[in-house]
Coordinates of C-alpha atoms in Angstrom, one line a residue:
M152 CA 0.1 0.0 -0.1
N153 CA 1.5 3.3 -0.8
Q154 CA 1.3 6.4 1.2
D155 CA -1.7 8.0 -0.5
Q156 CA -3.8 4.8 0.0
E157 CA -2.8 4.9 3.7
T158 CA -3.9 8.6 4.0
L159 CA -7.4 7.7 2.5
L160 CA -7.9 5.4 5.7
Q161 CA -7.6 8.3 7.9
S162 CA -10.6 10.5 9.0
E163 CA -11.2 13.9 7.3
D164 CA -10.2 15.7 10.6
Q165 CA -6.9 13.8 10.7
Q166 CA -6.2 14.6 7.0
T167 CA -6.9 18.2 7.6
K168 CA -4.6 18.3 10.6
I169 CA -1.9 16.6 8.8
L170 CA -2.2 18.9 5.9
Q171 CA -2.1 22.1 8.1
A172 CA 0.9 20.8 10.0
S173 CA 2.8 19.9 6.7
R174 CA 2.4 23.5 5.4
V175 CA 3.9 24.8 8.7
G176 CA 6.7 22.4 8.5
P177 CA 8.3 20.2 11.1
P178 CA 9.1 21.4 14.7
Q179 CA 12.9 21.7 15.3
I180 CA 14.1 18.9 17.4
P181 CA 17.7 19.0 18.4
G182 CA 19.7 16.1 17.0
Y183 CA 17.0 15.0 14.5
E184 CA 15.9 15.9 11.0
L185 CA 12.1 15.5 10.8
Q186 CA 11.0 14.6 7.1
L187 CA 7.5 13.3 7.1
L188 CA 4.6 13.9 9.1
L189 CA 3.2 10.2 9.7
G190 CA 0.1 11.3 11.8
T191 CA -1.5 13.5 14.3
G192 CA -3.7 12.8 17.3
S193 CA -5.1 14.6 20.4
Y194 CA -1.8 14.8 22.2
G195 CA 0.6 15.8 19.3
Q196 CA 2.1 14.5 16.1
V197 CA 4.4 11.8 15.0
W198 CA 7.2 12.6 12.4
G199 CA 9.5 10.3 10.5
G200 CA 12.9 11.4 10.2
L201 CA 16.7 10.9 10.8
Q202 CA 18.9 11.0 13.8
K203 CA 21.6 13.2 12.6
S204 CA 24.5 11.6 14.4
T205 CA 23.9 8.0 13.2
G206 CA 21.6 8.4 10.1
Q207 CA 19.2 6.0 11.8
R208 CA 15.8 6.3 10.7
V209 CA 13.4 7.4 13.7
A210 CA 9.9 8.2 14.4
V211 CA 9.5 11.3 16.7
K212 CA 6.5 11.9 18.8
V213 CA 6.2 15.5 19.5
F214 CA 3.7 16.6 22.0
G215 CA 1.3 19.5 21.5
E216 CA 0.3 22.3 23.6
R217 CA -2.3 20.1 25.4
C218 CA 0.5 18.0 26.8
Q219 CA 3.0 21.0 27.4
E220 CA 0.3 22.3 29.9
D221 CA 0.0 18.8 31.6
L222 CA 3.7 17.4 31.7
D223 CA 2.8 15.0 34.4
Y224 CA 0.8 13.0 31.7
V225 CA 4.0 13.0 29.7
R226 CA 6.0 11.9 32.3
R227 CA 3.7 9.0 33.3
E228 CA 3.8 7.9 29.6
L229 CA 7.7 8.1 29.6
D230 CA 7.8 6.0 32.9
R231 CA 5.5 3.4 31.2
L232 CA 7.8 3.3 28.0
K233 CA 10.9 2.8 30.3
E234 CA 9.2 -0.1 32.2
V235 CA 8.5 -2.1 29.0
A236 CA 11.4 -0.9 26.9
D237 CA 13.5 -4.2 27.0
H238 CA 10.8 -6.5 25.9
P239 CA 11.6 -7.8 22.3
S240 CA 7.8 -7.4 21.2
V241 CA 7.6 -3.7 22.4
V242 CA 9.1 -0.9 20.3
G243 CA 11.8 0.6 22.4
L244 CA 12.5 4.2 23.4
L245 CA 15.7 5.8 21.9
D246 CA 15.6 9.3 23.4
A247 CA 13.2 11.7 25.2
N248 CA 13.4 15.2 26.2
L249 CA 10.6 16.7 28.4
D250 CA 12.5 19.9 29.0
H251 CA 12.5 20.9 25.3
H252 CA 9.5 23.0 23.8
P253 CA 8.0 20.9 22.6
A254 CA 8.5 17.7 24.4
F255 CA 9.3 14.7 22.5
F256 CA 10.0 10.9 22.4
V257 CA 12.1 9.2 19.8
M258 CA 11.5 5.6 18.9
P259 CA 13.0 3.5 16.0
W260 CA 11.2 3.7 12.7
L261 CA 9.1 0.7 11.7
A262 CA 9.4 0.7 8.0
Q263 CA 6.0 -1.2 7.5
S264 CA 3.0 -1.7 9.8
L265 CA 1.6 -5.1 10.3
S266 CA -1.6 -4.1 8.5
Q267 CA 0.3 -2.8 5.5
R268 CA 2.3 -6.2 5.3
V269 CA -1.0 -8.2 5.5
R270 CA -2.8 -6.1 3.0
A271 CA 0.2 -6.4 0.6
G272 CA -0.5 -10.2 0.6
K273 CA 3.0 -11.1 1.3
T274 CA 2.6 -13.1 4.5
T275 CA 1.9 -16.8 5.2
M276 CA -0.4 -18.2 7.9
S277 CA 2.8 -19.3 9.8
E278 CA 4.1 -15.8 9.9
L279 CA 0.6 -14.5 11.0
A280 CA 0.6 -16.9 13.9
E281 CA 4.0 -15.9 15.0
W282 CA 3.1 -12.3 14.9
M283 CA 0.1 -12.9 17.0
K284 CA 2.3 -14.7 19.5
E285 CA 4.6 -11.7 19.6
L286 CA 1.7 -9.2 19.9
A287 CA 0.0 -11.1 22.7
A288 CA 3.5 -11.2 24.6
G289 CA 3.9 -7.6 24.1
L290 CA 0.5 -6.7 25.3
Q291 CA 1.0 -8.9 28.3
Q292 CA 4.3 -7.0 29.1
I293 CA 2.5 -3.6 28.8

């Protein structure tokens, strides 16, 4: 599935927020080059980009004004991520800065979602069964 098709699956409100944010451009996050707005939500945006020092592809969750006003929520989220970070079925946390404006988390970029792989028809039943086991293990850890 290409990016345009994935966008069609988002609500009209989500599409509008993404379009508006893309016109403004990415926020400036030290050490990272944000390149592509992946999505928006009630607490902020997720951008795809590069870690400048290593060239590693990353996903950066940038918290919006709603969270800036309630950093306790963001701290709790960070604590939860730290608790589950070493589980192999949970996407780990690479970096975070709650003192920066805006606050942000950095995670590894996952090139393709599970739903995209399934829709592409390039999966076997045994792969799907293994993914479900991993998903269940990750959910149990969380």
